[in-house]
Amino acid sequence: MQAPVMDMNGKQVKTIDLPAEIFEAKINKGLMHQAYVRQMANARLGTHKVKRRGEVNMTTKKMYRQKGTGRARHGAESATQFVGGGRPMGPRPRDYTLDMPKKMRRAAIRSALSALASDGQLVFVDSLTVDTPKTKDMKQILVALVGESSTLVLIAEGNENVQRSVNNLADAKTLRASYLNIRDLLQYDKVIVPLDALDVIKRIWGLENR
């Protein structure tokens, strides 16, 4: 597969060949969905908890006598039907972690990259640099490359100027190419891939690392 390479002004400067094992892999929607569900589940802390009747800090003294009041029979105010009482049902601490074989996780990433490439959602740039953190300048660059679409900008390594400029935008985010994940790939309309970030993708997700 061939893809055009743009400069920061949105002008095509050359064409490159993309490795077929990464950008022309079989697109498996079910596998991508499984990987997405796994990532979202593993991000959950599972620390949610409600207090049951025996855990609330209240007296267990009977509210009033059993007979003669004309009212319903009740015990302690910690009963679940009273304000401040325990909760009869509700979340308890638990582990949401899901497992997925490494080969399947890697295949899901290749499937996502192939789907983005086939839909024209990958934009390759010869380089992406700014001299100082300037959100206005970065906005102009992104508009020239992808228009007003929400954008994921991949970077090969830490670049404070680019990161601060992009992350100030509400509909854009930077991500190191070595941290590529299914959620971020599927969350944005366009993915900008500088050539140095493409080299990282080839090294990690290439055929030799299957």
Coordinates of C-alpha atoms in Angstrom, one line a residue:
M1 CA 0.0 0.0 0.0
Q2 CA 1.2 3.5 -0.9
A3 CA 0.4 6.6 1.0
P4 CA 1.1 10.3 0.4
V5 CA 3.3 12.2 2.8
M6 CA 2.4 15.8 3.6
D7 CA 4.3 18.7 5.0
M8 CA 3.0 20.8 7.9
N9 CA 1.2 23.0 5.3
G10 CA -0.8 20.2 4.0
K11 CA 1.1 19.9 0.7
Q12 CA 2.1 16.5 -0.6
V13 CA 5.9 16.1 -0.7
K14 CA 6.3 12.4 -1.6
T15 CA 4.8 8.9 -1.5
I16 CA 5.8 6.0 0.8
D17 CA 5.2 2.3 0.8
L18 CA 3.5 1.0 3.9
P19 CA 4.2 -2.5 5.2
A20 CA 1.4 -4.8 4.3
E21 CA 1.6 -6.9 7.5
I22 CA 0.7 -3.8 9.5
F23 CA -1.5 -1.7 7.3
E24 CA -3.1 -4.4 5.1
A25 CA -3.9 -6.9 7.8
K26 CA -7.2 -8.7 8.0
I27 CA -9.8 -6.4 9.5
N28 CA -11.5 -8.2 12.4
K29 CA -14.2 -6.1 14.0
G30 CA -15.0 -8.7 16.6
L31 CA -11.4 -8.8 17.7
M32 CA -11.1 -5.0 17.8
H33 CA -14.2 -4.9 20.0
Q34 CA -12.9 -7.5 22.3
A35 CA -9.6 -5.6 22.7
Y36 CA -11.5 -2.3 23.3
V37 CA -13.7 -3.9 26.0
R38 CA -10.7 -5.4 27.7
Q39 CA -8.8 -2.1 27.8
M40 CA -11.8 -0.2 29.2
A41 CA -12.5 -2.9 31.8
N42 CA -8.8 -2.9 32.9
A43 CA -8.9 0.8 33.4
R44 CA -11.6 0.5 36.0
L45 CA -10.4 0.7 39.6
G46 CA -13.2 -1.4 41.1
T47 CA -13.1 0.5 44.4
H48 CA -16.8 1.4 44.5
K49 CA -18.6 0.3 47.6
V50 CA -21.8 1.0 49.5
K51 CA -22.3 0.3 53.2
R52 CA -24.6 -2.5 54.2
R53 CA -26.9 -2.5 57.2
G54 CA -24.2 -3.8 59.5
E55 CA -21.6 -1.2 58.4
V56 CA -23.4 2.1 59.0
N57 CA -22.5 4.0 62.1
M58 CA -25.9 4.1 63.8
T59 CA -27.4 2.8 67.0
T60 CA -29.1 -0.6 66.9
K61 CA -31.6 0.4 69.5
K62 CA -35.2 -0.3 68.6
M63 CA -36.9 2.9 67.3
Y64 CA -40.0 2.6 69.5
R65 CA -41.9 -0.1 71.3
Q66 CA -43.3 -3.1 69.4
K67 CA -47.0 -2.6 70.2
G68 CA -49.4 0.1 71.1
T69 CA -48.2 2.9 68.8
G70 CA -50.4 2.1 65.8
R71 CA -47.3 2.3 63.6
A72 CA -45.5 -0.5 61.7
R73 CA -43.2 -2.7 63.6
H74 CA -39.5 -1.6 63.1
G75 CA -36.2 -2.4 64.6
A76 CA -33.1 -0.3 64.3
E77 CA -32.9 2.9 62.1
S78 CA -30.1 1.3 60.2
A79 CA -32.7 -0.7 58.2
T80 CA -32.4 -0.2 54.5
Q81 CA -35.8 1.6 54.1
F82 CA -34.7 4.6 56.3
V83 CA -32.6 7.6 55.3
G84 CA -29.1 7.0 56.5
G85 CA -29.6 3.3 56.8
G86 CA -27.6 0.6 55.0
R87 CA -28.0 -0.2 51.3
P88 CA -29.6 -3.6 50.5
M89 CA -27.8 -3.9 47.2
G90 CA -25.1 -2.0 45.5
P91 CA -21.6 -2.1 44.2
R92 CA -18.9 -3.9 46.1
P93 CA -15.1 -3.8 45.5
R94 CA -14.2 -6.2 42.7
D95 CA -11.6 -6.8 40.0
Y96 CA -12.8 -6.0 36.5
T97 CA -9.6 -7.2 34.8
L98 CA -10.0 -9.1 31.6
D99 CA -7.3 -11.2 30.0
M100 CA -6.5 -11.5 26.3
P101 CA -3.6 -13.4 24.6
K102 CA -0.8 -11.3 23.3
K103 CA -1.2 -12.5 19.7
M104 CA -4.8 -11.4 19.8
R105 CA -4.0 -8.0 21.2
R106 CA -1.4 -7.4 18.6
A107 CA -3.7 -8.6 15.8
A108 CA -6.3 -6.1 17.1
I109 CA -3.9 -3.2 16.8
R110 CA -2.9 -4.3 13.2
S111 CA -6.6 -4.7 12.4
A112 CA -7.3 -1.1 13.6
L113 CA -4.4 0.4 11.7
S114 CA -5.5 -1.4 8.6
A115 CA -9.1 -0.2 9.0
L116 CA -7.9 3.4 9.5
A117 CA -5.6 3.1 6.5
S118 CA -8.3 1.7 4.2
D119 CA -10.7 4.5 5.2
G120 CA -8.1 7.3 4.7
Q121 CA -8.0 8.2 8.3
L122 CA -4.2 8.0 8.6
V123 CA -2.3 11.2 7.6
F124 CA 1.4 10.8 7.2
V125 CA 3.6 13.9 7.8
D126 CA 7.3 14.2 7.0
S127 CA 7.8 16.0 10.4
L128 CA 5.8 17.7 13.0
T129 CA 7.8 20.3 15.1
V130 CA 7.2 23.7 16.6
D131 CA 9.8 26.0 18.1
T132 CA 7.8 27.0 21.1
P133 CA 4.5 25.7 22.7
K134 CA 2.0 27.6 20.7
T135 CA -1.6 26.3 20.6
K136 CA -2.7 28.7 17.9
D137 CA 0.1 27.7 15.5
M138 CA -0.6 24.0 16.1
K139 CA -4.3 24.5 15.4
Q140 CA -3.4 26.0 12.1
I141 CA -1.2 23.0 11.3
L142 CA -3.8 20.5 12.2
V143 CA -6.5 22.3 10.2
A144 CA -4.2 22.3 7.2
L145 CA -3.7 18.5 7.6
V146 CA -7.0 17.2 8.6
G147 CA -9.5 20.1 8.7
E148 CA -11.7 20.4 11.8
S149 CA -11.7 16.6 12.6
S150 CA -10.8 15.3 16.0
T151 CA -7.2 14.2 15.8
L152 CA -4.8 11.9 17.5
V153 CA -1.1 13.0 16.9
L154 CA 1.5 10.3 17.3
I155 CA 5.0 11.2 18.3
A156 CA 8.1 9.1 18.3
E157 CA 9.4 10.4 21.6
G158 CA 8.7 13.1 24.2
N159 CA 8.4 16.5 22.6
E160 CA 7.2 19.1 25.1
N161 CA 6.5 21.8 22.5
V162 CA 4.3 19.6 20.4
Q163 CA 2.6 17.9 23.4
R164 CA 1.8 21.2 25.1
S165 CA 0.5 22.7 21.9
V166 CA -1.7 19.8 20.9
N167 CA -3.0 18.9 24.3
N168 CA -4.4 22.4 24.9
L169 CA -6.9 21.7 22.0
A170 CA -10.2 20.2 23.1
D171 CA -10.4 17.7 20.1
A172 CA -6.8 16.6 19.8
K173 CA -4.4 14.5 21.8
T174 CA -0.8 13.4 21.5
L175 CA 0.3 9.8 22.1
R176 CA 3.7 8.1 21.9
A177 CA 3.8 5.6 19.1
S178 CA 5.2 3.0 21.5
Y179 CA 2.0 3.4 23.6
L180 CA -0.3 2.7 20.7
N181 CA -3.7 1.3 21.9
I182 CA -7.0 0.3 20.5
R183 CA -9.0 2.9 22.4
D184 CA -7.1 5.9 21.2
L185 CA -7.0 4.6 17.6
L186 CA -10.7 4.2 17.4
Q187 CA -11.6 7.4 19.4
Y188 CA -10.5 10.0 16.9
D189 CA -11.5 10.8 13.3
K190 CA -8.0 11.3 12.1
V191 CA -4.5 10.0 13.1
I192 CA -1.5 12.1 12.2
V193 CA 1.6 9.9 11.8
P194 CA 5.0 11.7 11.4
L195 CA 7.6 9.5 9.7
D196 CA 9.7 9.1 12.8
A197 CA 6.6 7.7 14.6
L198 CA 6.0 5.4 11.7
D199 CA 9.4 4.0 12.2
V200 CA 8.5 3.2 15.8
I201 CA 5.3 1.5 14.6
K202 CA 7.2 -0.6 12.1
R203 CA 9.7 -1.7 14.7
I204 CA 7.1 -2.7 17.3
W205 CA 4.3 -4.0 15.2
G206 CA 6.3 -5.4 12.2
L207 CA 6.3 -8.9 11.0
E208 CA 9.4 -9.9 12.9
N209 CA 7.6 -9.1 16.2
R210 CA 4.5 -11.2 15.6

